[in-house]
Amino acid sequence: MLSSVSPARALAVNVGKGVRWLLRRLGHGGTTLPGLIALYLYRPLIGDLGQAIPNGSLLVTGTNGKTTTTRVLAEALRQVGLMPITNREGANLARGIATALLSYANVWGHYRLPNAAIGLFEVDEGAFPEALAQLQPRIVVITNLFRDQLDRYFEVDFVASLWQEALAHLPPKTVLALNADDPLVAYLGETVANPVIYYGIEEVQLGQKGLEHAADSRRCPRCSVDLMYSASFYSHLGHYACTACGWRRPDPKVLAWRVQLGGLEGSCVDLVTPYGPKTFRVPLPGLHNVYNVLAASAAAFALGVEAEPFEKAMARVGAAFGRMERFKVGQKEALLALVKNPSGVHQVLNTILSQEDGKAGLLLALNDNIPDGRDVSWIWDVDMERLKGKISWIVVGGLRAYDLALRLKYAHLLQDQSNPVVLHVAKDLHRALDLALEQTPPGGRFYIVPTYTAMWELREELVRRGHLPPFWEV
Ligand SMILES: [Zn+2]
């Protein structure tokens, strides 16, 4: 019914879509600007579009862990046949959500949403109240509240009070999945009449007694007296109680009964949900990722997703985490594999070397920007010696190319009498890529193994040269 759509909305949708088309033509992702412009033209866009999603929406907010929680949840939803509509990583303001929704409106401003569609949006702490008011979600997941963006959001107590106010206007059926171990988040459950599913970690041996000095919040959200911690896991997350008013950590319904941290390989978790106990591997490292999986699990439980599909989803997330990307440059075959640490490099080398006999090449790219990790000394823990006889040349690139070159010198690959490896050094990654392509004969193969920011730079260049699709098409 064309008459039911407001001309303002149709205009906003069309302008938004046009801007996105143009940005992509110009080689930009266009994950926020189209939505920003569309919202400027028609403010209720998110509410209109979002509330038309057949299976409703889930909102994920909090300071840390939004993206991982959303990724795990998205996989779990796919496992039960739903089709999550999500905003892209980093586009977690209202404009990112609007951009994601634009794809599902036609030029008349009508929606074209498949029956299996379900909204799954991660939102910034500050954008949460508006997203909440507009989307009226079925489930709200709140991961934690840390003091990391003081310049934008003032004190954590202030953010908590904003959230509290926003949650007061929720539809009564909306379920909250809240972190029981974060007092500021857990207390939100006290202030609403909605159903709440708390999640938390029960393995107190992993914690320490008392609270770290750097903890962001140590006062009782109800009476402002200092909380007592019987165990704290990190920052202000732990098992707490208030000696003054008696408020204490709520008992979680979804919990990690036992957690065995396995370093960079991830953890083994005994998860208990109302569906029963289940032991499975979390293929992401660290206790913070156990929390993310618990958050996703609590939300999945609220939706009625059982433990089995959730477990399958976990395995798939693990595969995506260490994903390798294959592509061709003319007749040359290439494989791009992101690495973050020695064990990641070992896994990649094991995988690629098993099929090589000394003809292929390797482009190693090491940056030391913050997302890569500033300390690159871990390269000395990488067993580069295993490259012997498997690789004919290596190009090292990135900001710390010379550290890599030194490491390789001591691996005695270059002086090997029978099969010396040829080494090229080029800090500039575009030049490093050129060198790698020059070394590879038609029909030949090479591997690109970069750290995080080096990967983005190389990927961008490969997209620019037309060898890889832009990330938004992957
Ligand atoms: Zn108290």
CSV table of C-alpha atoms and ligand atoms in Angstrom, one decimal:
chain,number,residue,atom,x,y,z
A,1,MET,CA,0.0,0.0,0.0
A,2,LEU,CA,1.9,2.9,-1.3
A,3,SER,CA,-0.3,5.4,0.5
A,4,SER,CA,0.7,4.1,3.9
A,5,VAL,CA,4.3,5.2,3.6
A,6,SER,CA,5.2,8.7,4.4
A,7,PRO,CA,6.9,10.7,1.7
A,8,ALA,CA,9.5,11.7,4.2
A,9,ARG,CA,10.5,8.1,4.9
A,10,ALA,CA,10.6,7.2,1.2
A,11,LEU,CA,12.8,10.2,0.6
A,12,ALA,CA,15.1,9.3,3.5
A,13,VAL,CA,15.4,5.7,2.3
A,14,ASN,CA,16.2,6.8,-1.2
A,15,VAL,CA,18.8,9.4,-0.3
A,16,GLY,CA,20.4,7.0,2.2
A,17,LYS,CA,20.6,4.3,-0.4
A,18,GLY,CA,22.0,6.7,-3.0
A,19,VAL,CA,24.7,7.9,-0.6
A,20,ARG,CA,25.7,4.4,0.2
A,21,TRP,CA,25.9,3.4,-3.5
A,22,LEU,CA,28.0,6.5,-4.2
A,23,LEU,CA,30.4,5.8,-1.2
A,24,ARG,CA,30.9,2.2,-2.4
A,25,ARG,CA,31.6,3.4,-5.9
A,26,LEU,CA,34.3,5.6,-4.4
A,27,GLY,CA,35.7,2.7,-2.5
A,28,HIS,CA,34.4,3.4,1.0
A,29,GLY,CA,32.5,1.0,3.2
A,30,GLY,CA,29.7,3.4,3.8
A,31,THR,CA,28.6,1.8,7.1
A,32,THR,CA,27.4,5.0,8.9
A,33,LEU,CA,27.1,8.1,6.7
A,34,PRO,CA,24.0,6.8,4.7
A,35,GLY,CA,22.2,6.1,7.9
A,36,LEU,CA,23.2,9.5,9.4
A,37,ILE,CA,21.8,11.3,6.4
A,38,ALA,CA,18.6,9.2,6.3
A,39,LEU,CA,18.0,9.8,10.0
A,40,TYR,CA,18.5,13.5,9.5
A,41,LEU,CA,15.7,13.4,6.9
A,42,TYR,CA,13.4,11.1,8.8
A,43,ARG,CA,14.1,10.7,12.5
A,44,PRO,CA,11.8,7.7,13.3
A,45,LEU,CA,13.4,5.6,10.6
A,46,ILE,CA,15.0,3.0,12.9
A,47,GLY,CA,11.8,2.6,14.8
A,48,ASP,CA,9.7,2.2,11.7
A,49,LEU,CA,12.0,-0.2,9.9
A,50,GLY,CA,13.2,-2.0,13.0
A,51,GLN,CA,9.7,-2.8,14.4
A,52,ALA,CA,8.8,-4.3,11.0
A,53,ILE,CA,11.4,-7.1,11.4
A,54,PRO,CA,9.3,-10.3,11.7
A,55,ASN,CA,11.1,-11.8,14.6
A,56,GLY,CA,11.8,-8.6,16.5
A,57,SER,CA,15.2,-7.3,17.6
A,58,LEU,CA,18.0,-8.0,20.1
A,59,LEU,CA,20.1,-5.1,21.4
A,60,VAL,CA,23.6,-5.7,22.8
A,61,THR,CA,25.3,-2.9,24.7
A,62,GLY,CA,28.1,-2.4,27.3
A,63,THR,CA,31.6,-1.1,27.3
A,64,ASN,CA,33.5,-4.2,26.2
A,65,GLY,CA,32.6,-7.4,24.4
A,66,LYS,CA,29.7,-6.2,22.3
A,67,THR,CA,31.1,-7.3,19.0
A,68,THR,CA,32.1,-10.8,20.1
A,69,THR,CA,28.8,-11.3,21.9
A,70,THR,CA,27.0,-10.2,18.8
A,71,ARG,CA,29.0,-12.5,16.6
A,72,VAL,CA,28.4,-15.6,18.8
A,73,LEU,CA,24.7,-14.8,19.0
A,74,ALA,CA,24.5,-14.3,15.2
A,75,GLU,CA,25.9,-17.7,14.7
A,76,ALA,CA,23.5,-19.2,17.2
A,77,LEU,CA,20.5,-17.6,15.5
A,78,ARG,CA,21.7,-18.9,12.1
A,79,GLN,CA,21.9,-22.4,13.6
A,80,VAL,CA,18.2,-22.3,14.3
A,81,GLY,CA,17.2,-21.0,10.9
A,82,LEU,CA,16.9,-17.3,11.7
A,83,MET,CA,18.5,-14.6,9.6
A,84,PRO,CA,20.1,-12.0,11.7
A,85,ILE,CA,20.3,-8.4,10.4
A,86,THR,CA,23.3,-6.8,12.1
A,87,ASN,CA,25.2,-3.6,12.0
A,88,ARG,CA,28.9,-3.7,11.0
A,89,GLU,CA,31.6,-3.8,13.5
A,90,GLY,CA,32.4,-0.2,14.7
A,91,ALA,CA,29.1,1.1,13.3
A,92,ASN,CA,27.3,0.9,16.6
A,93,LEU,CA,25.6,4.2,16.8
A,94,ALA,CA,22.0,4.8,15.6
A,95,ARG,CA,23.4,5.7,12.2
A,96,GLY,CA,25.0,2.3,11.8
A,97,ILE,CA,21.8,0.6,12.6
A,98,ALA,CA,19.9,2.8,10.1
A,99,THR,CA,22.5,2.0,7.5
A,100,ALA,CA,22.0,-1.8,8.1
A,101,LEU,CA,18.3,-1.4,7.8
A,102,LEU,CA,18.4,0.6,4.6
A,103,SER,CA,19.1,-2.5,2.6
A,104,TYR,CA,15.7,-3.9,3.5
A,105,ALA,CA,13.6,-1.0,2.2
A,106,ASN,CA,12.7,-0.5,-1.5
A,107,VAL,CA,12.6,2.8,-3.3
A,108,TRP,CA,9.0,3.4,-2.2
A,109,GLY,CA,10.1,3.1,1.4
A,110,HIS,CA,8.4,-0.3,1.8
A,111,TYR,CA,10.2,-3.1,3.7
A,112,ARG,CA,11.3,-6.3,2.1
A,113,LEU,CA,12.2,-8.4,5.1
A,114,PRO,CA,12.4,-12.2,4.9
A,115,ASN,CA,10.2,-14.1,7.4
A,116,ALA,CA,13.3,-15.5,9.1
A,117,ALA,CA,14.8,-12.0,9.7
A,118,ILE,CA,15.7,-11.0,13.3
A,119,GLY,CA,17.4,-7.7,14.3
A,120,LEU,CA,20.7,-8.1,16.2
A,121,PHE,CA,22.3,-4.8,16.8
A,122,GLU,CA,25.2,-3.8,19.0
A,123,VAL,CA,25.0,-0.3,20.3
A,124,ASP,CA,27.3,2.1,21.9
A,125,GLU,CA,26.6,3.0,25.6
A,126,GLY,CA,25.5,6.5,24.6
A,127,ALA,CA,23.3,5.5,21.7
A,128,PHE,CA,21.6,2.8,23.7
A,129,PRO,CA,18.7,4.9,25.2
A,130,GLU,CA,17.6,6.1,21.7
A,131,ALA,CA,18.1,2.7,20.0
A,132,LEU,CA,16.1,1.1,22.9
A,133,ALA,CA,13.2,3.6,22.6
A,134,GLN,CA,13.0,3.2,18.8
A,135,LEU,CA,13.5,-0.5,18.4
A,136,GLN,CA,11.5,-1.7,21.4
A,137,PRO,CA,13.6,-4.9,21.4
A,138,ARG,CA,12.6,-8.4,22.6
A,139,ILE,CA,15.9,-8.9,24.4
A,140,VAL,CA,18.5,-6.5,25.7
A,141,VAL,CA,22.0,-7.8,26.6
A,142,ILE,CA,24.2,-5.6,28.8
A,143,THR,CA,27.8,-6.9,29.1
A,144,ASN,CA,29.6,-4.6,31.5
A,145,LEU,CA,30.3,-1.0,32.3
A,146,PHE,CA,33.9,0.3,32.4
A,147,ARG,CA,35.3,3.7,32.5
A,148,ASP,CA,36.9,3.8,29.1
A,149,GLN,CA,35.3,6.8,27.4
A,150,LEU,CA,35.1,9.4,30.1
A,151,ASP,CA,35.5,12.2,27.6
A,152,ARG,CA,32.3,11.2,25.9
A,153,TYR,CA,30.2,9.8,28.7
A,154,PHE,CA,31.4,11.2,32.0
A,155,GLU,CA,31.2,8.8,35.0
A,156,VAL,CA,30.1,5.2,34.9
A,157,ASP,CA,27.4,6.1,37.5
A,158,PHE,CA,26.0,8.7,35.1
A,159,VAL,CA,25.9,6.2,32.2
A,160,ALA,CA,24.2,3.7,34.5
A,161,SER,CA,21.5,6.2,35.4
A,162,LEU,CA,20.9,7.0,31.7
A,163,TRP,CA,20.4,3.3,31.1
A,164,GLN,CA,18.1,2.9,34.1
A,165,GLU,CA,16.0,5.7,32.8
A,166,ALA,CA,15.8,4.2,29.3
A,167,LEU,CA,15.0,0.8,30.6
A,168,ALA,CA,12.0,2.2,32.5
A,169,HIS,CA,10.1,2.6,29.2
A,170,LEU,CA,10.6,-0.9,27.9
A,171,PRO,CA,7.7,-3.1,26.8
A,172,PRO,CA,6.9,-5.3,29.8
A,173,LYS,CA,7.8,-8.5,27.9
A,174,THR,CA,11.3,-7.5,26.9
A,175,VAL,CA,13.8,-9.8,28.6
A,176,LEU,CA,17.1,-8.4,30.0
A,177,ALA,CA,20.3,-10.5,29.9
A,178,LEU,CA,22.5,-8.9,32.6
A,179,ASN,CA,26.0,-9.6,33.9
A,180,ALA,CA,25.5,-10.6,37.5
A,181,ASP,CA,29.2,-10.0,38.2
A,182,ASP,CA,29.1,-6.3,37.3
A,183,PRO,CA,27.3,-4.6,40.2
A,184,LEU,CA,26.3,-1.5,38.1
A,185,VAL,CA,24.8,-3.8,35.4
A,186,ALA,CA,23.2,-6.3,37.8
A,187,TYR,CA,21.5,-3.5,39.7
A,188,LEU,CA,19.6,-2.4,36.6
A,189,GLY,CA,17.7,-5.7,37.0
A,190,GLU,CA,16.4,-4.4,40.4
A,191,THR,CA,15.0,-1.3,38.8
A,192,VAL,CA,12.7,-2.9,36.2
A,193,ALA,CA,9.7,-5.1,36.4
A,194,ASN,CA,10.8,-7.0,33.3
A,195,PRO,CA,12.0,-10.6,33.3
A,196,VAL,CA,15.8,-10.7,33.9
A,197,ILE,CA,18.3,-13.5,33.1
A,198,TYR,CA,21.5,-13.0,35.0
A,199,TYR,CA,24.7,-14.6,33.9
A,200,GLY,CA,28.0,-14.9,35.7
A,201,ILE,CA,31.1,-16.9,36.5
A,202,GLU,CA,31.0,-19.2,39.5
A,203,GLU,CA,34.6,-20.4,39.4
A,204,VAL,CA,35.8,-18.3,42.4
A,205,GLN,CA,39.3,-19.9,42.3
A,206,LEU,CA,40.0,-17.7,39.2
A,207,GLY,CA,39.4,-14.6,41.2
A,208,GLN,CA,41.3,-12.8,44.0
A,209,LYS,CA,40.0,-11.8,47.3
A,210,GLY,CA,39.1,-8.1,47.5
A,211,LEU,CA,39.1,-5.6,44.7
A,212,GLU,CA,41.8,-4.4,42.3
A,213,HIS,CA,42.8,-0.8,42.9
A,214,ALA,CA,42.0,0.2,39.4
A,215,ALA,CA,38.4,-1.1,39.7
A,216,ASP,CA,35.9,1.3,38.2
A,217,SER,CA,33.1,0.9,40.6
A,218,ARG,CA,33.2,-0.3,44.1
A,219,ARG,CA,30.2,1.3,45.8
A,220,CYS,CA,26.8,-0.2,46.3
A,221,PRO,CA,24.5,1.1,43.6
A,222,ARG,CA,21.7,1.0,46.1
A,223,CYS,CA,23.1,2.7,49.1
A,224,SER,CA,26.6,4.0,48.0
A,225,VAL,CA,28.5,2.1,50.7
A,226,ASP,CA,31.6,0.3,49.6
A,227,LEU,CA,30.9,-3.3,48.4
A,228,MET,CA,32.7,-6.3,49.8
A,229,TYR,CA,34.2,-8.7,47.3
A,230,SER,CA,34.6,-12.3,48.2
A,231,ALA,CA,36.2,-12.8,44.8
A,232,SER,CA,37.0,-10.4,42.0
A,233,PHE,CA,37.9,-11.7,38.5
A,234,TYR,CA,39.1,-8.5,37.0
A,235,SER,CA,38.4,-4.8,37.5
A,236,HIS,CA,35.1,-4.6,39.4
A,237,LEU,CA,33.7,-7.9,38.1
A,238,GLY,CA,33.2,-10.6,40.7
A,239,HIS,CA,31.2,-11.8,43.7
A,240,TYR,CA,30.1,-8.9,45.9
A,241,ALA,CA,27.7,-8.0,48.7
A,242,CYS,CA,26.8,-4.8,50.5
A,243,THR,CA,27.2,-5.0,54.3
A,244,ALA,CA,25.1,-1.9,54.8
A,245,CYS,CA,21.9,-2.6,52.9
A,246,GLY,CA,22.3,-6.3,52.2
A,247,TRP,CA,22.1,-6.1,48.4
A,248,ARG,CA,24.3,-8.7,46.8
A,249,ARG,CA,25.2,-10.3,43.5
A,250,PRO,CA,22.1,-11.9,42.1
A,251,ASP,CA,22.2,-15.7,41.5
A,252,PRO,CA,22.8,-16.2,37.8
A,253,LYS,CA,20.6,-18.6,35.8
A,254,VAL,CA,23.2,-19.0,33.1
A,255,LEU,CA,26.6,-19.6,34.6
A,256,ALA,CA,30.1,-20.9,34.0
A,257,TRP,CA,30.4,-23.5,36.8
A,258,ARG,CA,34.0,-24.4,35.9
A,259,VAL,CA,36.4,-22.5,33.7
A,260,GLN,CA,39.8,-23.9,32.6
A,261,LEU,CA,41.7,-21.1,30.9
A,262,GLY,CA,43.8,-22.6,28.1
A,263,GLY,CA,45.9,-19.5,27.2
A,264,LEU,CA,45.6,-18.3,23.6
A,265,GLU,CA,43.8,-21.4,22.6
A,266,GLY,CA,40.7,-20.5,24.5
A,267,SER,CA,39.0,-22.0,27.5
A,268,CYS,CA,37.0,-25.1,28.5
A,269,VAL,CA,33.8,-24.1,30.2
A,270,ASP,CA,31.2,-26.1,32.1
A,271,LEU,CA,28.2,-24.1,31.3
A,272,VAL,CA,24.9,-24.4,33.2
A,273,THR,CA,21.7,-23.1,31.7
A,274,PRO,CA,18.1,-23.9,32.6
A,275,TYR,CA,18.4,-26.5,29.8
A,276,GLY,CA,21.0,-28.4,31.9
A,277,PRO,CA,24.8,-28.6,32.0
A,278,LYS,CA,27.0,-28.6,29.0
A,279,THR,CA,30.8,-28.7,28.7
A,280,PHE,CA,32.3,-27.0,25.7
A,281,ARG,CA,35.3,-25.2,24.3
A,282,VAL,CA,35.3,-21.4,23.9
A,283,PRO,CA,37.7,-21.0,21.0
A,284,LEU,CA,38.5,-17.4,22.0
A,285,PRO,CA,41.2,-16.6,24.6
A,286,GLY,CA,40.7,-15.1,28.0
A,287,LEU,CA,38.1,-14.7,30.8
A,288,HIS,CA,36.6,-11.7,29.1
A,289,ASN,CA,35.6,-14.0,26.2
A,290,VAL,CA,34.0,-16.4,28.7
A,291,TYR,CA,31.8,-13.5,29.8
A,292,ASN,CA,31.0,-12.8,26.1
A,293,VAL,CA,29.9,-16.3,25.5
A,294,LEU,CA,27.8,-16.3,28.7
A,295,ALA,CA,26.1,-13.1,27.6
A,296,ALA,CA,25.3,-14.6,24.2
A,297,SER,CA,24.2,-17.9,25.9
A,298,ALA,CA,21.8,-16.0,28.2
A,299,ALA,CA,20.3,-14.2,25.2
A,300,ALA,CA,20.1,-17.4,23.2
A,301,PHE,CA,18.4,-19.1,26.2
A,302,ALA,CA,15.9,-16.2,26.4
A,303,LEU,CA,15.0,-16.8,22.7
A,304,GLY,CA,14.6,-20.5,23.3
A,305,VAL,CA,17.8,-21.6,21.5
A,306,GLU,CA,18.9,-24.8,23.1
A,307,ALA,CA,22.5,-25.8,24.1
A,308,GLU,CA,23.2,-27.9,21.1
A,309,PRO,CA,22.8,-25.2,18.3
A,310,PHE,CA,24.7,-22.9,20.7
A,311,GLU,CA,27.6,-25.3,20.9
A,312,LYS,CA,27.7,-25.6,17.1
A,313,ALA,CA,27.7,-21.8,16.8
A,314,MET,CA,30.7,-21.6,19.1
A,315,ALA,CA,32.7,-24.0,16.8
A,316,ARG,CA,31.8,-21.8,13.8
A,317,VAL,CA,32.9,-18.7,15.6
A,318,GLY,CA,36.2,-20.3,16.2
A,319,ALA,CA,36.7,-21.1,12.6
A,320,ALA,CA,35.9,-17.5,11.6
A,321,PHE,CA,38.4,-16.2,14.2
A,322,GLY,CA,41.3,-17.8,12.4
A,323,ARG,CA,39.9,-17.5,9.0
A,324,MET,CA,42.0,-17.7,6.0
A,325,GLU,CA,41.1,-16.0,2.7
A,326,ARG,CA,42.1,-17.5,-0.6
A,327,PHE,CA,42.2,-15.4,-3.8
A,328,LYS,CA,44.0,-15.2,-7.2
A,329,VAL,CA,46.1,-12.5,-8.7
A,330,GLY,CA,46.0,-13.4,-12.4
A,331,GLN,CA,47.4,-16.9,-12.5
A,332,LYS,CA,49.0,-16.6,-9.1
A,333,GLU,CA,47.4,-18.1,-6.1
A,334,ALA,CA,47.4,-16.4,-2.7
A,335,LEU,CA,46.2,-17.0,0.8
A,336,LEU,CA,45.8,-14.3,3.4
A,337,ALA,CA,45.8,-15.4,7.1
A,338,LEU,CA,45.7,-13.0,10.0
A,339,VAL,CA,47.9,-13.8,13.0
A,340,LYS,CA,47.9,-12.2,16.4
A,341,ASN,CA,50.4,-14.2,18.4
A,342,PRO,CA,53.0,-17.1,18.3
A,343,SER,CA,50.4,-19.8,18.6
A,344,GLY,CA,48.4,-18.2,15.7
A,345,VAL,CA,51.6,-18.1,13.6
A,346,HIS,CA,52.3,-21.8,14.4
A,347,GLN,CA,48.8,-22.8,13.5
A,348,VAL,CA,49.0,-21.0,10.2
A,349,LEU,CA,52.5,-22.3,9.4
A,350,ASN,CA,51.4,-25.8,10.2
A,351,THR,CA,48.4,-25.5,7.9
A,352,ILE,CA,50.3,-24.0,5.0
A,353,LEU,CA,53.5,-25.9,5.3
A,354,SER,CA,52.0,-29.3,5.2
A,355,GLN,CA,51.3,-28.9,1.5
A,356,GLU,CA,54.5,-27.1,0.5
A,357,ASP,CA,57.8,-28.6,-0.9
A,358,GLY,CA,60.0,-25.5,-1.2
A,359,LYS,CA,58.5,-23.6,-4.2
A,360,ALA,CA,56.0,-21.2,-2.6
A,361,GLY,CA,56.8,-17.9,-1.0
A,362,LEU,CA,55.8,-16.1,2.1
A,363,LEU,CA,55.0,-12.4,2.9
A,364,LEU,CA,55.3,-11.8,6.6
A,365,ALA,CA,54.0,-8.4,7.7
A,366,LEU,CA,54.5,-7.1,11.3
A,367,ASN,CA,53.1,-3.8,12.6
A,368,ASP,CA,53.3,-2.6,16.2
A,369,ASN,CA,50.3,-0.3,16.3
A,370,ILE,CA,48.0,-0.7,19.4
A,371,PRO,CA,45.6,-3.3,17.8
A,372,ASP,CA,48.7,-5.4,16.8
A,373,GLY,CA,50.2,-5.2,20.3
A,374,ARG,CA,53.1,-2.8,20.8
A,375,ASP,CA,55.5,-5.4,22.0
A,376,VAL,CA,56.8,-7.6,19.1
A,377,SER,CA,59.2,-9.7,21.1
A,378,TRP,CA,56.8,-12.6,20.6
A,379,ILE,CA,58.3,-13.2,17.2
A,380,TRP,CA,61.3,-14.8,19.0
A,381,ASP,CA,58.9,-17.5,20.3
A,382,VAL,CA,57.8,-18.4,16.8
A,383,ASP,CA,59.5,-21.5,15.4
A,384,MET,CA,60.7,-20.0,12.1
A,385,GLU,CA,63.2,-22.8,11.7
A,386,ARG,CA,60.3,-25.0,10.5
A,387,LEU,CA,60.2,-23.1,7.3
A,388,LYS,CA,63.4,-24.8,6.2
A,389,GLY,CA,62.9,-26.6,2.9
A,390,LYS,CA,59.3,-25.5,2.6
A,391,ILE,CA,59.6,-22.0,1.2
A,392,SER,CA,61.8,-20.5,-1.5
A,393,TRP,CA,61.5,-16.8,-0.6
A,394,ILE,CA,60.3,-14.6,2.2
A,395,VAL,CA,59.3,-10.9,2.0
A,396,VAL,CA,59.1,-9.2,5.3
A,397,GLY,CA,57.1,-5.9,5.5
A,398,GLY,CA,55.5,-3.6,7.9
A,399,LEU,CA,56.7,-1.1,10.6
A,400,ARG,CA,58.8,-3.8,12.3
A,401,ALA,CA,60.1,-5.5,9.1
A,402,TYR,CA,63.6,-5.3,10.4
A,403,ASP,CA,62.8,-7.1,13.6
A,404,LEU,CA,61.4,-9.9,11.5
A,405,ALA,CA,64.5,-9.9,9.2
A,406,LEU,CA,66.7,-10.3,12.3
A,407,ARG,CA,64.6,-13.1,13.6
A,408,LEU,CA,64.8,-14.9,10.3
A,409,LYS,CA,68.6,-14.4,10.1
A,410,TYR,CA,68.9,-16.4,13.4
A,411,ALA,CA,66.6,-19.1,12.0
A,412,HIS,CA,69.5,-20.0,9.7
A,413,LEU,CA,67.2,-20.3,6.7
A,414,LEU,CA,69.1,-17.9,4.5
A,415,GLN,CA,72.5,-19.6,4.8
A,416,ASP,CA,71.1,-23.1,4.3
A,417,GLN,CA,73.5,-24.8,1.8
A,418,SER,CA,71.1,-27.1,0.1
A,419,ASN,CA,68.1,-24.8,-0.2
A,420,PRO,CA,68.7,-21.2,0.8
A,421,VAL,CA,65.7,-19.0,1.3
A,422,VAL,CA,65.9,-15.6,-0.4
A,423,LEU,CA,64.9,-12.7,1.9
A,424,HIS,CA,63.5,-9.3,0.8
A,425,VAL,CA,62.8,-6.5,3.2
A,426,ALA,CA,60.3,-3.7,2.5
A,427,LYS,CA,58.8,-1.7,5.3
A,428,ASP,CA,56.2,-0.2,2.9
A,429,LEU,CA,53.5,-2.8,2.6
A,430,HIS,CA,52.5,-1.9,-1.0
A,431,ARG,CA,56.1,-2.4,-2.0
A,432,ALA,CA,56.2,-5.7,0.0
A,433,LEU,CA,53.2,-6.9,-1.9
A,434,ASP,CA,54.8,-5.9,-5.3
A,435,LEU,CA,57.9,-7.9,-4.3
A,436,ALA,CA,55.8,-10.9,-3.4
A,437,LEU,CA,54.0,-10.8,-6.7
A,438,GLU,CA,57.3,-10.4,-8.6
A,439,GLN,CA,58.8,-13.5,-7.0
A,440,THR,CA,55.8,-15.7,-7.8
A,441,PRO,CA,55.7,-17.3,-11.2
A,442,PRO,CA,52.4,-17.8,-13.1
A,443,GLY,CA,50.8,-20.9,-11.5
A,444,GLY,CA,52.8,-20.3,-8.4
A,445,ARG,CA,51.6,-19.8,-4.8
A,446,PHE,CA,52.3,-17.4,-2.0
A,447,TYR,CA,51.1,-16.8,1.5
A,448,ILE,CA,50.4,-13.5,3.3
A,449,VAL,CA,50.7,-13.7,7.0
A,450,PRO,CA,50.1,-10.2,8.6
A,451,THR,CA,49.3,-8.8,12.1
A,452,TYR,CA,46.0,-6.9,12.5
A,453,THR,CA,46.7,-3.4,11.1
A,454,ALA,CA,49.1,-4.8,8.5
A,455,MET,CA,46.3,-7.0,7.4
A,456,TRP,CA,43.9,-4.1,6.9
A,457,GLU,CA,46.4,-2.1,5.0
A,458,LEU,CA,47.2,-5.1,2.7
A,459,ARG,CA,43.6,-6.0,2.3
A,460,GLU,CA,42.7,-2.4,1.4
A,461,GLU,CA,45.4,-2.4,-1.3
A,462,LEU,CA,44.3,-5.8,-2.6
A,463,VAL,CA,40.8,-4.5,-2.9
A,464,ARG,CA,42.0,-1.3,-4.6
A,465,ARG,CA,43.8,-3.5,-7.2
A,466,GLY,CA,40.7,-5.6,-7.7
A,467,HIS,CA,42.1,-8.9,-6.3
A,468,LEU,CA,39.8,-9.1,-3.3
A,469,PRO,CA,36.2,-8.0,-2.8
A,470,PRO,CA,35.6,-5.2,-0.2
A,471,PHE,CA,34.9,-6.4,3.3
A,472,TRP,CA,31.2,-5.5,3.1
A,473,GLU,CA,30.7,-8.0,0.3
A,474,VAL,CA,32.5,-10.9,2.1
B,1,ZN,ZN,24.1,-1.2,49.8
